Amino acid sequence: MNQLKLSVKNGKPLKRTVVTVGSVRVGEDFVVIAGPCSVESEIQALETARAVKKAGANMLRGGAFKPRTSPYDFQGLGLKGLKILEMARRETGLPVVTEVTDPRDVSWVSEYADMLQIGTRNMQNFSLLKEVGKMNKPVLLKRGLYSTLKEWLSCAEYILAGGNSQVILCERGIRTFETYTRNTLDLSIVPAVKELSHLPIIVDPSHGTGRLSLIEPMSLASLAAGADGIMVEVHYNPAEALCDKDQALSPVLFSGLMDKLRHWQGALGTWTAEGAVAVSGRHPLALAAR
Amino acid sequence: MTLEEIRENIDRLDGRIVKLLNDRMEQALLAGRLKDQIEDSERERQVLERLRGRATDLIHPGFVARVYGDIMEESKTLQQKKRKLGAFQGEHGAYSEVAARAWDPELIPMPCPEFTDLFTGVEEGLYDFGLVPVENTLGGPVGPVNDLLIGTELRVAGAVELPVRHCLLAPPGADHRGIRRVYSHPQALAQCRRFLARNKLEPVRYHDTAGAARMIADKRPGGAAAIGSALCAGLYDLEILKEGIEDHERNLTRFLVLSREDNREAGEKCSILFSTAHKAGTLFRVLEVFARQGLNLTRIESVPEEPGTYAFFLDFVGSIQDPPVRKAIEAIKGITTRFKLLGCYLEKRVS
């Protein structure tokens, strides 16, 4: 880890980084980022944005440029998707995070989004990392599906070294021999990141498990582990989703998850002095009441 | 060529045909202003005669007669409707047209190549109104318009304050990644300087914003886009790659509505033009009158006439019906070498 100059604490009691995205402060409050896997249409994105806003989400996610495993899968709406996300932001006031997959798109996506997402498959796309490192825009860096913590932090280092200090890490599950779940959600990485680095870390239990029934327990576990937030996939009508339909929460399920998170956070708040939350250094009760 | 490519060509040609038909209808409306009566069978016969001479293998004379019969019928219907014509300088899609439509959606916006064409056109009765920009929050006063305002007998019948929202426009389906050059009026390019730099786009000067949009739509030069109004996107079938690309939010242009007649409704603002003697303190004494009557000035502009002599444009809040306004005007008439009330009118603020 001694090659990492900017992303790790190196024994010094560094101040925790707080990344401001629109009006949301990541690293201070527990944030919930929600929205569809990809922007499919105006009505789908707007309806979903309204639903997640109503349930109390802090930020909207949605893919316009999609890195898909198969070239024959839906590739996203591109620039049109970005315009739809901008409409959703204008209406709901939620800051928007969206993935950028191509160095040539970085400046364009920056014109529309409040935070750029580097996806798991692009974690080590160094030309892309250098490009977002030049931007004055928060970056959500997902963990590569075969990456160690050190490799992950090295990628964060690329962005920080480029001059962009606004990096948020996102654990989204890694490949193991287990096939029941889509990936194995590595929650132990959350306190590990907190020990080593000053960067905020959030958890994506939707990709981490790929199973609807596991999203809620893993979201609550993320909160308990000291994560700075979660990112979950919500679709206004999951049965019609063009991608990841098996892991998309309906607005009703998402609303239930938000209630549970608030309840659990209240309970965790009482432990602050002695326990887990002290590790995260986060203020308790940051989830706003609905 | 594939069927898709051929259809794209056809769509583009159709767009141009409709645009040309629109241009023809505009000329017909102008002709309607000068004709004593709408019906003119001799002229119609001449038009058809000339077009028959231009028949080709594909366009036979009977077809020409049918199509033009319909076109001329429609022209006459439009002439009969006697809708108000509002002139603006520039091509369709110009911000002046956006202002004209905002001022009165019923108005038919009519393009004029130059400001002088607009002024004489309204003076001679070709148009009912003319909308001219007088100042922009970033670019300052519009010099040529102020010069023309001094010499005209036209009245100011209204005003529009329009927020300028620049859009990056490209032909539909163009890949945003391939865009390298952006065409527009130098002022629009300057107002989007930071956006262009962020996205590594090279600014290319063009005579006006709407003209640049039309050129991009017609010629489709590779790797090029234009900066213009959202109205341009609809008129020229262009895609808006990004809306609101100006560097500063407070980018407002103020337009005056010119007419041969005074505004007859209650006004809230007045525009005056005056000159003072070439002596110490003369301008100060005029301004003093406004201060004494408690009138709020919203614009003051000086335009040099002869060396040392200036004409002043002054706008202030108030109606000509208000006693303080009347008192102020009476007082100013006595201390100026020239005085003209250009109009008392309502100002429309577009959000």
XYZ file of C-alpha atoms in Angstrom:
641
model
C 0.000 0.000 0.000
C 3.002 2.311 0.303
C 2.750 3.223 -3.384
C -0.619 4.757 -2.697
C -0.021 8.351 -1.733
C -3.419 9.920 -1.971
C -6.058 7.236 -1.441
C -4.861 5.687 1.832
C -4.316 7.110 5.283
C -0.729 5.774 5.624
C -1.041 5.768 9.391
C -1.803 9.483 9.520
C -5.131 10.504 11.068
C -6.328 12.014 7.778
C -9.613 13.814 7.643
C -12.343 11.760 5.998
C -13.231 12.937 2.530
C -16.745 14.250 2.097
C -17.892 14.379 -1.529
C -20.600 16.886 -2.344
C -22.959 15.808 -5.124
C -25.558 18.483 -5.766
C -26.992 19.047 -2.290
C -25.957 15.620 -0.972
C -22.844 15.159 1.169
C -21.479 11.633 0.765
C -19.253 10.568 3.652
C -21.281 12.537 6.148
C -24.849 11.360 5.705
C -26.008 7.836 4.839
C -27.163 8.246 1.247
C -29.495 6.150 -0.820
C -28.985 6.209 -4.582
C -31.846 4.591 -6.476
C -33.157 4.302 -9.989
C -33.365 2.066 -13.009
C -30.507 -0.005 -14.366
C -30.834 1.855 -17.647
C -32.901 4.735 -18.931
C -35.358 3.088 -21.293
C -37.864 5.847 -21.990
C -39.033 9.194 -20.713
C -42.007 7.711 -18.889
C -39.980 4.879 -17.310
C -37.239 7.191 -16.042
C -39.580 9.940 -14.820
C -42.048 7.577 -13.126
C -39.202 5.755 -11.397
C -37.537 9.046 -10.380
C -40.801 10.297 -8.862
C -41.249 7.014 -6.970
C -37.747 6.960 -5.478
C -37.956 10.642 -4.574
C -41.260 10.032 -2.815
C -39.785 7.120 -0.866
C -36.907 9.324 0.286
C -33.936 8.522 -1.995
C -31.168 11.139 -2.054
C -29.870 10.602 -5.558
C -31.028 9.166 -8.874
C -29.118 6.542 -10.830
C -29.752 5.499 -14.419
C -27.595 4.228 -17.259
C -27.489 5.927 -20.652
C -24.320 4.259 -21.927
C -24.475 0.606 -20.898
C -21.533 -1.796 -20.882
C -23.311 -5.064 -21.574
C -21.840 -8.547 -21.526
C -23.340 -9.303 -24.929
C -23.193 -6.907 -27.899
C -26.748 -7.969 -28.721
C -28.174 -6.765 -25.414
C -29.789 -3.305 -25.075
C -26.872 -0.825 -25.216
C -28.609 2.170 -23.683
C -30.128 5.321 -25.175
C -26.887 7.306 -25.195
C -27.242 11.070 -25.361
C -31.032 10.786 -25.419
C -30.833 8.934 -22.097
C -28.768 11.770 -20.632
C -31.403 14.292 -21.701
C -34.108 12.230 -20.004
C -32.030 12.070 -16.811
C -31.704 15.857 -16.933
C -35.495 16.146 -17.146
C -35.839 13.826 -14.146
C -33.366 15.905 -12.166
C -35.176 19.117 -13.059
C -38.462 17.666 -11.872
C -37.362 15.849 -8.713
C -34.314 17.891 -7.719
C -32.380 14.648 -7.182
C -28.718 14.753 -8.278
C -27.995 12.268 -11.063
C -25.272 9.621 -11.270
C -24.716 7.845 -14.556
C -22.044 5.604 -16.020
C -19.463 6.699 -18.541
C -17.804 3.948 -20.584
C -15.780 5.795 -23.222
C -13.107 8.480 -22.707
C -14.676 10.415 -25.628
C -17.958 10.656 -23.697
C -16.532 11.960 -20.427
C -16.982 15.682 -21.146
C -20.457 15.105 -22.593
C -21.674 13.025 -19.675
C -20.212 15.676 -17.343
C -22.435 18.291 -18.994
C -25.504 16.332 -17.874
C -24.626 14.317 -14.760
C -23.841 15.372 -11.188
C -21.598 12.341 -10.655
C -19.773 10.079 -13.122
C -19.824 6.358 -12.525
C -16.977 4.075 -13.551
C -18.458 0.608 -13.858
C -16.992 -2.613 -12.577
C -15.760 -3.691 -16.020
C -14.021 -0.372 -16.547
C -12.398 -0.105 -13.129
C -8.969 -0.659 -14.684
C -9.665 1.245 -17.928
C -6.779 3.611 -17.272
C -7.413 6.023 -20.143
C -10.958 6.441 -18.828
C -9.671 6.931 -15.251
C -7.213 9.594 -16.453
C -9.982 11.378 -18.319
C -12.332 11.544 -15.301
C -9.315 12.569 -13.208
C -9.225 15.807 -15.225
C -12.872 16.621 -14.507
C -14.211 18.755 -11.710
C -16.979 16.227 -11.079
C -17.494 13.569 -8.377
C -16.670 10.025 -9.503
C -18.269 6.822 -8.247
C -15.671 4.100 -8.722
C -17.095 0.585 -8.652
C -14.921 -2.304 -7.586
C -13.795 -4.560 -10.411
C -15.355 -7.995 -10.233
C -11.938 -9.669 -9.871
C -10.136 -6.913 -8.021
C -8.328 -6.828 -4.729
C -8.670 -3.897 -2.394
C -5.190 -2.717 -3.345
C -5.968 -2.778 -7.067
C -9.176 -0.889 -6.394
C -7.447 1.802 -4.374
C -4.775 2.052 -7.079
C -7.512 2.934 -9.546
C -8.849 5.577 -7.154
C -5.266 6.817 -6.973
C -5.293 7.404 -10.758
C -8.277 9.744 -10.423
C -6.887 11.516 -7.361
C -3.458 11.908 -8.979
C -5.146 13.483 -12.011
C -6.348 16.284 -9.750
C -9.880 15.143 -9.011
C -10.256 14.594 -5.263
C -13.967 13.749 -5.368
C -13.924 9.953 -5.398
C -16.496 7.611 -3.854
C -15.863 3.851 -3.803
C -18.648 1.361 -4.464
C -18.571 -2.333 -3.498
C -20.763 -4.308 -5.918
C -19.784 -7.949 -5.327
C -16.928 -10.065 -6.662
C -16.708 -13.334 -8.622
C -16.384 -16.457 -6.457
C -17.281 -20.113 -6.978
C -20.780 -19.385 -5.666
C -23.404 -19.405 -8.420
C -26.588 -18.981 -6.413
C -25.967 -15.288 -6.137
C -24.903 -13.225 -9.153
C -21.788 -12.098 -7.281
C -20.548 -12.464 -3.737
C -21.113 -9.215 -1.895
C -17.924 -8.548 0.063
C -19.151 -6.515 2.994
C -15.931 -6.998 4.931
C -14.377 -4.580 2.446
C -16.429 -1.742 3.955
C -14.674 -1.560 7.357
C -11.410 -2.492 5.602
C -11.722 0.599 3.357
C -12.604 2.659 6.417
C -9.400 1.439 8.136
C -7.120 2.085 5.200
C -8.597 4.988 3.277
C -10.261 8.330 3.868
C -12.568 7.915 0.858
C -16.307 7.310 1.317
C -17.621 3.873 0.378
C -21.105 2.809 -0.599
C -22.543 -0.627 -1.383
C -24.561 -1.874 -4.361
C -26.521 -4.890 -3.086
C -28.538 -5.133 -6.337
C -25.544 -6.223 -8.445
C -23.885 -7.689 -5.369
C -26.553 -10.347 -4.978
C -28.652 -10.259 -8.165
C -31.555 -11.570 -6.094
C -34.517 -9.482 -5.072
C -34.964 -11.229 -1.728
C -31.364 -10.547 -0.669
C -31.273 -6.827 -1.381
C -32.972 -5.671 1.787
C -30.932 -7.765 4.265
C -27.691 -6.780 2.525
C -28.711 -3.095 2.519
C -29.260 -3.229 6.263
C -25.986 -5.126 6.719
C -24.198 -2.403 4.716
C -25.584 0.213 7.063
C -24.427 -1.824 10.052
C -20.979 -2.347 8.510
C -20.502 1.410 8.391
C -21.031 2.097 4.691
C -21.731 5.695 3.662
C -24.714 4.658 1.593
C -26.228 2.171 -0.794
C -27.107 2.130 -4.459
C -30.091 0.035 -5.504
C -31.913 -0.614 -8.742
C -35.561 0.415 -8.800
C -37.921 0.160 -11.767
C -41.470 1.499 -11.819
C -42.546 -1.771 -13.387
C -39.802 -4.409 -12.950
C -41.575 -6.964 -15.162
C -41.028 -4.663 -18.157
C -37.387 -3.754 -17.432
C -35.051 -4.104 -20.412
C -32.133 -5.135 -18.209
C -31.551 -6.660 -14.771
C -35.267 -7.228 -14.236
C -34.636 -9.926 -11.621
C -32.895 -7.531 -9.258
C -35.011 -4.396 -9.720
C -37.085 -3.349 -6.731
C -40.615 -2.136 -7.321
C -41.489 1.253 -5.793
C -43.417 -0.556 -3.042
C -40.465 -2.765 -2.103
C -38.098 0.209 -2.249
C -40.338 2.230 0.012
C -40.378 -0.682 2.490
C -36.575 -0.827 2.361
C -36.344 2.906 3.107
C -38.611 2.475 6.147
C -36.434 -0.342 7.463
C -33.236 1.647 6.880
C -34.640 4.557 8.880
C -35.729 2.258 11.655
C -32.353 0.475 11.799
C -30.461 3.675 11.693
C -32.389 4.900 14.700
C -31.384 1.734 16.538
C -27.752 1.943 15.405
C -27.598 5.540 16.515
C -27.904 4.466 20.137
C -24.703 2.398 19.815
C -22.681 5.252 18.430
C -20.574 5.865 21.489
C -19.290 2.324 21.921
C -19.579 0.514 18.621
C -19.822 -0.023 14.953
C -20.906 3.396 13.857
C -17.961 4.983 15.600
C -15.747 3.125 13.117
C -17.520 4.764 10.206
C -17.111 8.202 11.751
C -20.536 9.057 10.442
C -23.184 11.057 12.173
C -26.122 8.893 13.168
C -29.658 9.594 12.066
C -28.615 11.143 8.799
C -31.439 9.534 6.850
C -34.008 12.249 6.574
C -37.503 11.506 7.732
C -39.933 11.207 4.883
C -27.426 3.384 -51.988
C -29.678 1.580 -49.566
C -33.406 2.155 -49.262
C -32.760 3.816 -45.916
C -30.314 6.299 -47.434
C -32.706 7.108 -50.257
C -35.497 7.695 -47.777
C -33.259 9.983 -45.774
C -32.655 12.009 -48.943
C -36.381 12.164 -49.585
C -37.044 13.346 -46.029
C -34.454 16.067 -46.412
C -35.927 17.213 -49.734
C -39.417 17.250 -48.217
C -38.113 19.466 -45.436
C -36.758 21.885 -48.003
C -39.948 21.829 -50.075
C -42.052 22.733 -47.028
C -39.583 25.474 -46.089
C -39.759 26.868 -49.644
C -43.551 26.716 -49.590
C -43.483 28.663 -46.349
C -41.180 31.265 -47.944
C -43.553 31.505 -50.907
C -46.560 32.018 -48.626
C -44.688 34.817 -46.864
C -44.072 36.564 -50.181
C -47.759 36.061 -51.053
C -48.751 37.750 -47.788
C -46.507 40.721 -48.639
C -48.019 40.879 -52.142
C -51.430 40.873 -50.459
C -50.463 44.079 -48.662
C -49.805 45.854 -51.966
C -52.631 44.482 -54.144
C -55.968 46.319 -54.356
C -57.883 43.048 -54.450
C -56.931 39.474 -53.690
C -58.195 37.945 -56.927
C -55.819 38.526 -59.878
C -56.506 35.949 -62.606
C -54.085 37.517 -65.076
C -51.162 37.046 -62.679
C -52.241 33.459 -61.934
C -52.340 32.729 -65.679
C -48.803 34.144 -66.061
C -47.458 32.031 -63.198
C -48.911 28.811 -64.597
C -47.742 29.683 -68.113
C -44.190 30.190 -66.948
C -44.165 26.984 -64.899
C -45.543 24.902 -67.763
C -42.478 26.013 -69.707
C -40.337 24.433 -67.006
C -42.008 21.017 -67.196
C -39.677 18.012 -67.282
C -40.017 14.329 -68.144
C -41.238 13.683 -64.617
C -43.127 16.912 -63.947
C -45.716 17.170 -66.686
C -47.745 20.351 -67.271
C -50.981 18.889 -65.903
C -49.293 18.034 -62.621
C -47.800 21.524 -62.355
C -51.217 23.083 -62.930
C -52.799 20.878 -60.228
C -50.139 21.501 -57.592
C -49.969 25.245 -58.255
C -53.722 25.547 -58.352
C -53.706 24.313 -54.744
C -50.791 26.532 -53.731
C -52.389 29.689 -55.117
C -55.724 28.815 -53.544
C -53.987 28.519 -50.169
C -52.143 31.821 -50.736
C -55.431 33.603 -51.307
C -56.956 32.028 -48.194
C -54.021 33.288 -46.136
C -54.280 36.755 -47.707
C -57.958 36.899 -46.775
C -57.291 36.099 -43.120
C -55.485 39.431 -42.684
C -53.339 38.235 -39.800
C -50.862 40.687 -38.315
C -47.325 40.457 -39.670
C -44.381 40.941 -37.322
C -40.993 41.566 -38.906
C -37.716 40.515 -37.353
C -34.150 40.776 -38.574
C -32.410 37.525 -39.507
C -33.522 34.130 -40.668
C -36.245 31.914 -39.242
C -35.131 30.591 -35.879
C -33.379 33.830 -34.867
C -33.806 34.922 -31.243
C -35.725 37.930 -32.572
C -38.300 35.500 -33.939
C -38.468 33.784 -30.543
C -39.175 37.245 -29.069
C -41.839 37.994 -31.712
C -43.630 34.734 -30.959
C -43.422 35.401 -27.229
C -44.821 38.898 -27.617
C -47.859 37.752 -29.591
C -48.340 34.097 -30.555
C -50.945 35.179 -33.126
C -48.385 37.240 -35.019
C -46.925 35.811 -38.250
C -43.137 36.213 -37.901
C -41.610 37.587 -41.120
C -37.847 37.514 -41.675
C -35.988 40.624 -42.967
C -32.382 40.465 -44.151
C -31.346 43.808 -42.619
C -32.591 46.176 -39.903
C -33.165 48.882 -42.577
C -35.530 46.513 -44.447
C -37.446 46.039 -41.214
C -37.754 49.756 -40.451
C -38.824 50.742 -43.996
C -41.076 47.680 -44.214
C -43.018 48.719 -41.106
C -43.033 52.394 -42.178
C -44.449 51.485 -45.594
C -47.095 49.154 -44.195
C -45.702 45.819 -45.418
C -45.555 44.711 -41.790
C -47.718 45.665 -38.816
C -44.942 45.368 -36.253
C -41.182 45.096 -36.140
C -39.213 43.560 -33.276
C -35.703 44.886 -32.796
C -33.122 44.022 -30.128
C -31.854 47.100 -28.271
C -29.592 45.649 -25.630
C -28.186 42.424 -24.216
C -26.996 41.936 -20.622
C -23.703 40.450 -21.834
C -23.198 42.083 -25.230
C -24.364 45.645 -24.460
C -26.343 47.953 -26.763
C -27.215 47.029 -30.362
C -25.672 50.014 -32.175
C -27.291 49.781 -35.629
C -30.776 49.650 -34.090
C -30.234 52.749 -31.943
C -29.002 54.671 -35.030
C -32.153 53.731 -36.944
C -34.418 54.578 -33.994
C -33.199 58.194 -34.112
C -34.334 58.699 -37.689
C -37.673 56.902 -37.668
C -41.215 58.117 -37.077
C -42.231 54.672 -35.826
C -43.661 54.295 -32.328
C -42.605 51.897 -29.591
C -45.734 49.823 -28.923
C -44.273 47.202 -26.633
C -41.148 45.513 -25.342
C -40.007 41.964 -24.655
C -37.319 40.777 -22.280
C -36.131 37.377 -23.477
C -33.731 35.015 -21.704
C -31.326 33.711 -24.342
C -30.980 29.948 -24.047
C -28.368 28.683 -26.475
C -28.615 25.134 -27.789
C -25.992 22.975 -29.447
C -27.649 21.732 -32.629
C -26.619 18.893 -34.942
C -28.305 16.875 -37.698
C -30.418 14.053 -36.246
C -28.435 10.898 -35.670
C -25.069 12.688 -35.775
C -22.541 11.184 -33.354
C -21.814 13.737 -30.618
C -18.307 12.269 -30.261
C -17.398 13.265 -33.807
C -18.233 16.954 -33.442
C -15.179 19.214 -33.696
C -16.379 22.564 -35.044
C -19.280 24.748 -33.934
C -20.724 27.477 -36.176
C -22.571 30.519 -34.875
C -22.706 34.291 -34.570
C -19.547 35.571 -32.818
C -21.601 36.846 -29.870
C -23.242 33.444 -29.317
C -19.845 31.733 -29.570
C -18.433 34.167 -27.011
C -21.352 33.501 -24.648
C -20.629 29.742 -24.776
C -16.835 30.030 -24.651
C -16.376 27.878 -21.543
C -18.729 25.152 -22.795
C -16.798 24.962 -26.076
C -13.447 24.821 -24.273
C -14.646 22.095 -21.876
C -15.684 19.908 -24.768
C -12.713 20.773 -26.998
C -14.905 22.277 -29.724
C -13.541 24.804 -32.180
C -15.690 27.937 -32.611
C -16.296 29.035 -36.213
C -17.822 32.474 -36.884
C -20.969 32.688 -38.975
C -23.140 35.704 -39.845
C -26.052 34.681 -37.615
C -27.229 31.911 -35.302
C -30.228 30.763 -37.334
C -28.203 30.959 -40.557
C -25.606 28.655 -39.024
C -28.350 26.211 -37.981
C -29.821 26.237 -41.499
C -26.402 25.694 -43.060
C -25.770 22.681 -40.791
C -29.163 21.247 -41.724
C -28.748 21.815 -45.491
C -25.095 21.010 -46.079
C -24.422 18.622 -43.181
C -20.695 19.275 -43.037
C -19.004 16.391 -41.202
C -18.030 16.948 -37.581
C -19.913 20.246 -37.337
C -22.706 21.640 -35.154
C -24.322 25.057 -34.642
C -25.328 27.196 -31.682
C -28.839 28.594 -31.957
C -32.304 28.739 -30.411
C -34.457 25.715 -29.605
C -36.816 27.104 -32.258
C -34.129 26.374 -34.890
C -34.182 22.694 -33.938
C -37.856 22.400 -34.856
C -37.639 24.569 -37.983
C -34.615 22.893 -39.522
C -35.089 19.386 -38.142
C -31.977 19.431 -35.992
C -31.297 17.572 -32.783
C -30.577 19.497 -29.586
C -27.404 17.904 -28.207
C -27.429 20.197 -25.156
C -29.718 22.994 -24.080
C -28.615 25.985 -21.993
C -24.929 25.903 -22.918
C -24.319 29.614 -22.194
C -21.681 30.316 -19.563
C -23.762 32.891 -17.659
C -27.340 32.396 -16.612
C -28.337 36.067 -16.746
C -28.232 36.347 -20.519
C -31.193 38.548 -21.412
C -31.963 40.459 -24.591
C -34.443 43.321 -24.621
C -36.506 43.915 -27.753
C -38.668 46.877 -28.700
C -41.858 46.380 -30.685
C -42.159 49.054 -33.372
C -45.411 50.085 -34.987
C -46.850 52.930 -37.044
C -49.406 53.493 -34.305
C -49.200 54.179 -30.599
C -50.001 51.473 -28.090
C -53.658 52.075 -27.107
C -53.691 50.026 -23.915
C -52.471 51.240 -20.528
C -48.680 51.260 -20.454
C -46.209 50.632 -17.641
C -43.014 51.883 -19.235
C -42.015 54.852 -21.410
C -39.230 55.397 -23.948
C -38.054 58.887 -24.863
C -35.426 60.369 -27.164
C -33.855 63.779 -26.533
C -30.833 65.975 -27.217
C -29.457 68.750 -25.051
C -27.574 71.970 -25.769
C -23.793 71.614 -25.830
C -23.379 73.248 -22.426
C -22.251 72.240 -18.971
C -24.873 70.495 -16.841
C -27.630 70.131 -19.457
C -27.861 66.333 -19.196
C -27.701 66.555 -15.427
C -30.745 68.883 -15.371
C -32.768 66.374 -17.397
C -31.888 63.520 -15.054
C -32.634 65.754 -12.082
C -36.258 66.027 -13.255
C -36.676 62.243 -13.054
C -35.132 62.153 -9.603
C -37.465 64.902 -8.359
C -40.546 63.115 -9.706
C -39.367 59.800 -8.213
C -39.240 58.017 -11.597
C -37.047 54.933 -11.942
C -34.816 54.893 -15.041
C -34.292 51.481 -16.681
C -32.099 52.368 -19.654
C -29.986 55.291 -20.745
C -28.072 55.208 -23.980
C -26.139 57.914 -25.767
C -25.694 57.854 -29.536
C -23.231 60.289 -31.145
C -24.730 62.360 -33.986
C -22.345 65.150 -34.876
C -19.038 65.728 -33.085
C -19.935 66.737 -29.552
C -23.681 66.266 -30.052
C -25.481 63.247 -28.674
C -28.957 61.813 -28.855
C -30.066 60.134 -25.629
C -32.458 57.206 -25.298
C -34.046 56.938 -21.922
C -36.544 54.363 -20.648
C -38.316 54.662 -17.313
C -41.021 52.941 -15.301
C -44.368 54.697 -15.388
C -47.446 55.378 -17.500
C -48.100 58.497 -19.513
C -51.336 58.745 -17.506
C -49.409 59.220 -14.234
C -49.203 62.900 -13.116
C -45.461 62.672 -12.186
C -44.691 61.334 -15.681
C -46.631 64.165 -17.316
C -44.916 66.745 -15.136
C -41.507 65.293 -15.913
C -42.147 65.310 -19.669
C -43.390 68.912 -19.611
C -40.312 69.975 -17.655
C -37.900 68.149 -19.962
C -39.432 69.577 -23.128
C -38.380 73.028 -21.856
C -34.721 72.159 -21.256
C -33.902 70.010 -24.304
C -33.141 70.968 -27.922
C -35.144 67.988 -29.168
C -37.668 65.772 -27.420
C -39.715 62.816 -28.622
C -41.890 60.401 -26.686
C -41.283 57.103 -28.520
C -44.069 55.279 -26.717
C -45.746 54.172 -23.520
C -46.238 50.424 -23.462
C -46.307 47.100 -21.625
C -43.127 45.071 -21.310
C -43.401 41.297 -21.511
C -40.921 39.273 -19.503
C -40.426 35.765 -20.837
C -39.420 33.183 -18.250
